[in-house]
């Protein structure tokens, strides 16, 4: 094992960007990209659109909206107990595989007080019965559940059932137009939405292989951080003979698919704007391959992946936010003239995607010193872009 090849941090960075489709935009379809990435975080509707725009040639918002409407992509709770988008066929096995982390939410005080004393199997059975053959908002679903379980909080009951039973969210909740969480979420039994039953058992080996294709090489801890699951070392050990073993500069053991390409550490990469919670930012326990520990600590209270960021030379160098037709850029440190030009060029393209019909679009550099990135400050540098 000591003879395992060692990969530098820059080699890991370039390999991650290659596998995340961030070194060059692809001509693949949005469906193919979502499938490759396994799942895209989609708690706030607009972010997956940005994640696809930054990876695809000529991506149009209508493409993802159609995939949701046509039920080819499912919006639901999955990895890390958060809302993601996944290809319908992948959701069938992915949700049962990550069900342990999803179910763990029921132990939180937020739910525990409202479901204490209930037979959870009975609650799940009743929930299935009430939802069968129809789509209801969580509020409507909760009111029906309270009729069967009087004296309980309808919202907590509805959410508890959704934790135990795989459901798909109505496509309107994933439509372009909101930077925040949708206020009302319609839910449907996932097997009815997909027209196929969910997988009968977890498929952790499938999940690990798919993860490595899009995020590898990676440690067991990386796989666990991405999925939210624990105790995966035994699974990986059982797969060891089917995997390639490498090491990072710290000596940590990395696993990868045999024959998966490794990028040249010297490979130049373009500026890229990433949405909040992007796969590339949240795919590892050790995220230093894309963001330094010092920069990550700037956002410890909101999680480093929970803020939209931009990459320069492959690494996070600042944050961005949008106010209408204004794009705000907050670099962590001074950019060179060439870096500034590259950032502004990509920012122009992003803003055109976000605010296509705006008669005037603006880009502003704002202060990074713990100032909220979604607030414009008078007197700071503004670059005007007229469409």
PDB file of C-alpha atoms in Angstrom, residues 43-230:
ATOM      1  CA  UNK A  43     -33.268  23.135  -2.017  1.00  0.00           C
ATOM      2  CA  UNK A  44     -33.498  26.623  -3.496  1.00  0.00           C
ATOM      3  CA  UNK A  45     -34.894  26.309  -7.035  1.00  0.00           C
ATOM      4  CA  UNK A  46     -32.487  28.549  -8.975  1.00  0.00           C
ATOM      5  CA  UNK A  47     -29.205  26.951  -7.926  1.00  0.00           C
ATOM      6  CA  UNK A  48     -29.346  23.812 -10.121  1.00  0.00           C
ATOM      7  CA  UNK A  49     -29.930  26.038 -13.154  1.00  0.00           C
ATOM      8  CA  UNK A  50     -26.697  27.903 -12.377  1.00  0.00           C
ATOM      9  CA  UNK A  51     -24.895  24.599 -11.812  1.00  0.00           C
ATOM     10  CA  UNK A  52     -25.975  23.381 -15.238  1.00  0.00           C
ATOM     11  CA  UNK A  53     -25.248  26.713 -16.933  1.00  0.00           C
ATOM     12  CA  UNK A  54     -21.655  26.650 -15.699  1.00  0.00           C
ATOM     13  CA  UNK A  55     -21.142  23.124 -17.093  1.00  0.00           C
ATOM     14  CA  UNK A  56     -23.133  23.081 -20.338  1.00  0.00           C
ATOM     15  CA  UNK A  57     -22.791  24.734 -23.731  1.00  0.00           C
ATOM     16  CA  UNK A  58     -25.840  26.890 -24.450  1.00  0.00           C
ATOM     17  CA  UNK A  59     -27.906  25.613 -21.529  1.00  0.00           C
ATOM     18  CA  UNK A  60     -31.463  26.981 -21.488  1.00  0.00           C
ATOM     19  CA  UNK A  61     -33.623  27.192 -18.372  1.00  0.00           C
ATOM     20  CA  UNK A  62     -36.471  25.515 -20.251  1.00  0.00           C
ATOM     21  CA  UNK A  63     -34.422  22.329 -20.543  1.00  0.00           C
ATOM     22  CA  UNK A  64     -34.370  21.629 -16.803  1.00  0.00           C
ATOM     23  CA  UNK A  65     -37.945  22.798 -16.363  1.00  0.00           C
ATOM     24  CA  UNK A  66     -39.047  20.294 -19.032  1.00  0.00           C
ATOM     25  CA  UNK A  67     -37.131  17.473 -17.333  1.00  0.00           C
ATOM     26  CA  UNK A  68     -39.013  18.171 -14.107  1.00  0.00           C
ATOM     27  CA  UNK A  69     -42.368  18.457 -15.867  1.00  0.00           C
ATOM     28  CA  UNK A  70     -41.760  15.253 -17.823  1.00  0.00           C
ATOM     29  CA  UNK A  71     -40.770  13.420 -14.618  1.00  0.00           C
ATOM     30  CA  UNK A  72     -37.345  12.521 -15.976  1.00  0.00           C
ATOM     31  CA  UNK A  73     -35.758  14.352 -13.033  1.00  0.00           C
ATOM     32  CA  UNK A  74     -37.040  14.063  -9.456  1.00  0.00           C
ATOM     33  CA  UNK A  75     -36.812  16.739  -6.776  1.00  0.00           C
ATOM     34  CA  UNK A  76     -36.785  15.202  -3.299  1.00  0.00           C
ATOM     35  CA  UNK A  77     -34.845  14.685  -0.077  1.00  0.00           C
ATOM     36  CA  UNK A  78     -31.738  12.581  -0.635  1.00  0.00           C
ATOM     37  CA  UNK A  79     -28.059  13.093   0.137  1.00  0.00           C
ATOM     38  CA  UNK A  80     -27.163  14.599   3.506  1.00  0.00           C
ATOM     39  CA  UNK A  81     -30.886  14.797   4.288  1.00  0.00           C
ATOM     40  CA  UNK A  82     -31.287  17.776   1.944  1.00  0.00           C
ATOM     41  CA  UNK A  83     -33.268  18.401  -1.227  1.00  0.00           C
ATOM     42  CA  UNK A  84     -31.558  17.359  -4.460  1.00  0.00           C
ATOM     43  CA  UNK A  85     -32.419  16.729  -8.083  1.00  0.00           C
ATOM     44  CA  UNK A  86     -31.680  13.297  -9.505  1.00  0.00           C
ATOM     45  CA  UNK A  87     -32.533  11.394 -12.655  1.00  0.00           C
ATOM     46  CA  UNK A  88     -35.682   9.368 -11.957  1.00  0.00           C
ATOM     47  CA  UNK A  89     -33.964   6.008 -12.454  1.00  0.00           C
ATOM     48  CA  UNK A  90     -31.198   6.998 -10.047  1.00  0.00           C
ATOM     49  CA  UNK A  91     -33.610   8.243  -7.400  1.00  0.00           C
ATOM     50  CA  UNK A  92     -35.138   4.752  -7.276  1.00  0.00           C
ATOM     51  CA  UNK A  93     -31.955   3.311  -5.763  1.00  0.00           C
ATOM     52  CA  UNK A  94     -30.350   6.418  -4.277  1.00  0.00           C
ATOM     53  CA  UNK A  95     -33.119   7.270  -1.819  1.00  0.00           C
ATOM     54  CA  UNK A  96     -33.266   3.736  -0.330  1.00  0.00           C
ATOM     55  CA  UNK A  97     -29.472   3.781  -0.094  1.00  0.00           C
ATOM     56  CA  UNK A  98     -29.313   7.041   1.879  1.00  0.00           C
ATOM     57  CA  UNK A  99     -32.515   6.329   3.850  1.00  0.00           C
ATOM     58  CA  UNK A 100     -30.579   5.864   7.137  1.00  0.00           C
ATOM     59  CA  UNK A 101     -29.376   9.486   7.113  1.00  0.00           C
ATOM     60  CA  UNK A 102     -32.818  10.716   6.037  1.00  0.00           C
ATOM     61  CA  UNK A 103     -34.521   8.731   8.810  1.00  0.00           C
ATOM     62  CA  UNK A 104     -32.113  10.076  11.422  1.00  0.00           C
ATOM     63  CA  UNK A 105     -33.959  13.417  11.236  1.00  0.00           C
ATOM     64  CA  UNK A 106     -36.759  11.881  13.297  1.00  0.00           C
ATOM     65  CA  UNK A 107     -34.437  11.836  16.306  1.00  0.00           C
ATOM     66  CA  UNK A 108     -34.178  15.632  16.284  1.00  0.00           C
ATOM     67  CA  UNK A 109     -36.176  17.515  18.917  1.00  0.00           C
ATOM     68  CA  UNK A 110     -37.889  19.381  16.057  1.00  0.00           C
ATOM     69  CA  UNK A 111     -39.786  16.157  15.268  1.00  0.00           C
ATOM     70  CA  UNK A 112     -39.411  14.009  18.359  1.00  0.00           C
ATOM     71  CA  UNK A 113     -41.845  15.984  20.521  1.00  0.00           C
ATOM     72  CA  UNK A 114     -44.634  15.729  17.950  1.00  0.00           C
ATOM     73  CA  UNK A 115     -44.271  12.049  17.118  1.00  0.00           C
ATOM     74  CA  UNK A 116     -43.509  10.790  20.627  1.00  0.00           C
ATOM     75  CA  UNK A 117     -45.723   7.845  21.463  1.00  0.00           C
ATOM     76  CA  UNK A 118     -46.865   7.271  17.887  1.00  0.00           C
ATOM     77  CA  UNK A 119     -46.426   3.986  16.082  1.00  0.00           C
ATOM     78  CA  UNK A 120     -44.208   5.231  13.247  1.00  0.00           C
ATOM     79  CA  UNK A 121     -44.995   2.257  11.029  1.00  0.00           C
ATOM     80  CA  UNK A 122     -48.674   3.097  11.417  1.00  0.00           C
ATOM     81  CA  UNK A 123     -48.011   6.786  10.697  1.00  0.00           C
ATOM     82  CA  UNK A 124     -46.159   5.849   7.507  1.00  0.00           C
ATOM     83  CA  UNK A 125     -48.924   3.447   6.466  1.00  0.00           C
ATOM     84  CA  UNK A 126     -51.640   6.051   7.017  1.00  0.00           C
ATOM     85  CA  UNK A 127     -49.571   8.650   5.177  1.00  0.00           C
ATOM     86  CA  UNK A 128     -49.264   6.362   2.164  1.00  0.00           C
ATOM     87  CA  UNK A 129     -52.980   5.673   2.249  1.00  0.00           C
ATOM     88  CA  UNK A 130     -53.920   9.369   2.368  1.00  0.00           C
ATOM     89  CA  UNK A 131     -51.503  10.361  -0.381  1.00  0.00           C
ATOM     90  CA  UNK A 132     -52.176   7.440  -2.696  1.00  0.00           C
ATOM     91  CA  UNK A 133     -53.343   8.548  -6.130  1.00  0.00           C
ATOM     92  CA  UNK A 134     -53.017  12.270  -5.526  1.00  0.00           C
ATOM     93  CA  UNK A 135     -50.668  15.203  -5.032  1.00  0.00           C
ATOM     94  CA  UNK A 136     -51.097  17.384  -1.944  1.00  0.00           C
ATOM     95  CA  UNK A 137     -49.204  20.300  -0.484  1.00  0.00           C
ATOM     96  CA  UNK A 138     -47.541  19.544   2.818  1.00  0.00           C
ATOM     97  CA  UNK A 139     -50.119  21.799   4.483  1.00  0.00           C
ATOM     98  CA  UNK A 140     -53.045  19.856   2.969  1.00  0.00           C
ATOM     99  CA  UNK A 141     -51.378  16.552   3.771  1.00  0.00           C
ATOM    100  CA  UNK A 142     -50.799  17.663   7.363  1.00  0.00           C
ATOM    101  CA  UNK A 143     -54.459  18.587   7.865  1.00  0.00           C
ATOM    102  CA  UNK A 144     -55.540  15.107   6.750  1.00  0.00           C
ATOM    103  CA  UNK A 145     -53.020  13.483   9.062  1.00  0.00           C
ATOM    104  CA  UNK A 146     -54.270  15.503  12.056  1.00  0.00           C
ATOM    105  CA  UNK A 147     -57.753  14.079  11.445  1.00  0.00           C
ATOM    106  CA  UNK A 148     -56.262  10.615  11.948  1.00  0.00           C
ATOM    107  CA  UNK A 149     -53.851  11.644  14.730  1.00  0.00           C
ATOM    108  CA  UNK A 150     -55.666  14.381  16.694  1.00  0.00           C
ATOM    109  CA  UNK A 151     -53.764  16.802  18.874  1.00  0.00           C
ATOM    110  CA  UNK A 152     -50.564  16.617  16.819  1.00  0.00           C
ATOM    111  CA  UNK A 153     -48.881  19.276  14.690  1.00  0.00           C
ATOM    112  CA  UNK A 154     -49.943  18.674  11.080  1.00  0.00           C
ATOM    113  CA  UNK A 155     -46.789  20.084   9.553  1.00  0.00           C
ATOM    114  CA  UNK A 156     -44.516  17.887  11.674  1.00  0.00           C
ATOM    115  CA  UNK A 157     -46.637  14.831  10.901  1.00  0.00           C
ATOM    116  CA  UNK A 158     -46.483  15.491   7.149  1.00  0.00           C
ATOM    117  CA  UNK A 159     -42.726  16.037   7.263  1.00  0.00           C
ATOM    118  CA  UNK A 160     -42.257  12.918   9.387  1.00  0.00           C
ATOM    119  CA  UNK A 161     -44.072  10.811   6.809  1.00  0.00           C
ATOM    120  CA  UNK A 162     -41.959  12.371   4.064  1.00  0.00           C
ATOM    121  CA  UNK A 163     -38.847  11.342   5.997  1.00  0.00           C
ATOM    122  CA  UNK A 164     -40.020   7.735   6.185  1.00  0.00           C
ATOM    123  CA  UNK A 165     -41.670   7.438   2.765  1.00  0.00           C
ATOM    124  CA  UNK A 166     -39.973   8.473  -0.487  1.00  0.00           C
ATOM    125  CA  UNK A 167     -41.857  11.309  -2.145  1.00  0.00           C
ATOM    126  CA  UNK A 168     -41.379  13.499  -5.205  1.00  0.00           C
ATOM    127  CA  UNK A 169     -41.965  17.230  -5.087  1.00  0.00           C
ATOM    128  CA  UNK A 170     -44.195  18.883  -7.665  1.00  0.00           C
ATOM    129  CA  UNK A 171     -42.211  20.246 -10.651  1.00  0.00           C
ATOM    130  CA  UNK A 172     -43.237  23.848  -9.934  1.00  0.00           C
ATOM    131  CA  UNK A 173     -41.078  23.775  -6.784  1.00  0.00           C
ATOM    132  CA  UNK A 174     -38.009  23.354  -9.006  1.00  0.00           C
ATOM    133  CA  UNK A 175     -38.965  26.001 -11.579  1.00  0.00           C
ATOM    134  CA  UNK A 176     -36.630  28.915 -12.244  1.00  0.00           C
ATOM    135  CA  UNK A 177     -37.443  32.111 -10.377  1.00  0.00           C
ATOM    136  CA  UNK A 178     -36.706  31.693  -6.642  1.00  0.00           C
ATOM    137  CA  UNK A 179     -33.428  32.133  -4.758  1.00  0.00           C
ATOM    138  CA  UNK A 180     -35.108  30.995  -1.524  1.00  0.00           C
ATOM    139  CA  UNK A 181     -37.075  27.923  -0.501  1.00  0.00           C
ATOM    140  CA  UNK A 182     -40.478  27.517  -2.197  1.00  0.00           C
ATOM    141  CA  UNK A 183     -43.294  28.390   0.253  1.00  0.00           C
ATOM    142  CA  UNK A 184     -45.631  25.488  -0.568  1.00  0.00           C
ATOM    143  CA  UNK A 185     -44.326  22.106  -1.634  1.00  0.00           C
ATOM    144  CA  UNK A 186     -46.702  19.619  -3.314  1.00  0.00           C
ATOM    145  CA  UNK A 187     -45.740  16.000  -2.645  1.00  0.00           C
ATOM    146  CA  UNK A 188     -46.582  12.709  -4.354  1.00  0.00           C
ATOM    147  CA  UNK A 189     -45.586   9.133  -3.569  1.00  0.00           C
ATOM    148  CA  UNK A 190     -42.341   8.626  -5.480  1.00  0.00           C
ATOM    149  CA  UNK A 191     -43.294   5.276  -6.970  1.00  0.00           C
ATOM    150  CA  UNK A 192     -46.484   6.799  -8.356  1.00  0.00           C
ATOM    151  CA  UNK A 193     -44.612   9.802  -9.719  1.00  0.00           C
ATOM    152  CA  UNK A 194     -42.003   7.600 -11.399  1.00  0.00           C
ATOM    153  CA  UNK A 195     -44.424   4.870 -12.411  1.00  0.00           C
ATOM    154  CA  UNK A 196     -41.983   2.310 -10.997  1.00  0.00           C
ATOM    155  CA  UNK A 197     -41.373   0.925  -7.496  1.00  0.00           C
ATOM    156  CA  UNK A 198     -38.446   2.076  -5.429  1.00  0.00           C
ATOM    157  CA  UNK A 199     -35.502  -0.321  -5.149  1.00  0.00           C
ATOM    158  CA  UNK A 200     -36.151  -3.057  -2.586  1.00  0.00           C
ATOM    159  CA  UNK A 201     -32.769  -2.675  -0.882  1.00  0.00           C
ATOM    160  CA  UNK A 202     -29.868  -0.204  -0.593  1.00  0.00           C
ATOM    161  CA  UNK A 203     -27.175  -0.183  -3.263  1.00  0.00           C
ATOM    162  CA  UNK A 204     -24.108   1.308  -1.551  1.00  0.00           C
ATOM    163  CA  UNK A 205     -21.628  -0.166  -4.038  1.00  0.00           C
ATOM    164  CA  UNK A 206     -23.500   1.449  -6.934  1.00  0.00           C
ATOM    165  CA  UNK A 207     -23.485   4.749  -5.061  1.00  0.00           C
ATOM    166  CA  UNK A 208     -19.754   4.559  -4.351  1.00  0.00           C
ATOM    167  CA  UNK A 209     -18.846   3.781  -7.961  1.00  0.00           C
ATOM    168  CA  UNK A 210     -21.007   6.627  -9.229  1.00  0.00           C
ATOM    169  CA  UNK A 211     -19.529   8.981  -6.653  1.00  0.00           C
ATOM    170  CA  UNK A 212     -15.962   8.125  -7.627  1.00  0.00           C
ATOM    171  CA  UNK A 213     -16.722   8.701 -11.310  1.00  0.00           C
ATOM    172  CA  UNK A 214     -17.736  12.285 -10.540  1.00  0.00           C
ATOM    173  CA  UNK A 215     -15.672  13.116  -7.427  1.00  0.00           C
ATOM    174  CA  UNK A 216     -12.766  10.675  -7.163  1.00  0.00           C
ATOM    175  CA  UNK A 217     -10.132   9.940  -6.136  1.00  0.00           C
ATOM    176  CA  UNK A 218     -11.484  10.193  -2.597  1.00  0.00           C
ATOM    177  CA  UNK A 219     -11.161   8.883   0.939  1.00  0.00           C
ATOM    178  CA  UNK A 220     -13.841   6.898   2.724  1.00  0.00           C
ATOM    179  CA  UNK A 221     -14.486  10.005   4.835  1.00  0.00           C
ATOM    180  CA  UNK A 222     -15.074  11.989   1.639  1.00  0.00           C
ATOM    181  CA  UNK A 223     -17.694   9.509   0.444  1.00  0.00           C
ATOM    182  CA  UNK A 224     -19.391   9.639   3.824  1.00  0.00           C
ATOM    183  CA  UNK A 225     -19.380  13.445   3.940  1.00  0.00           C
ATOM    184  CA  UNK A 226     -20.951  13.677   0.486  1.00  0.00           C
ATOM    185  CA  UNK A 227     -23.638  11.064   1.083  1.00  0.00           C
ATOM    186  CA  UNK A 228     -24.306  11.753   4.758  1.00  0.00           C
ATOM    187  CA  UNK A 229     -23.915   8.034   5.516  1.00  0.00           C
ATOM    188  CA  UNK A 230     -21.527   6.508   8.037  1.00  0.00           C
TER     189      UNK A 230
END
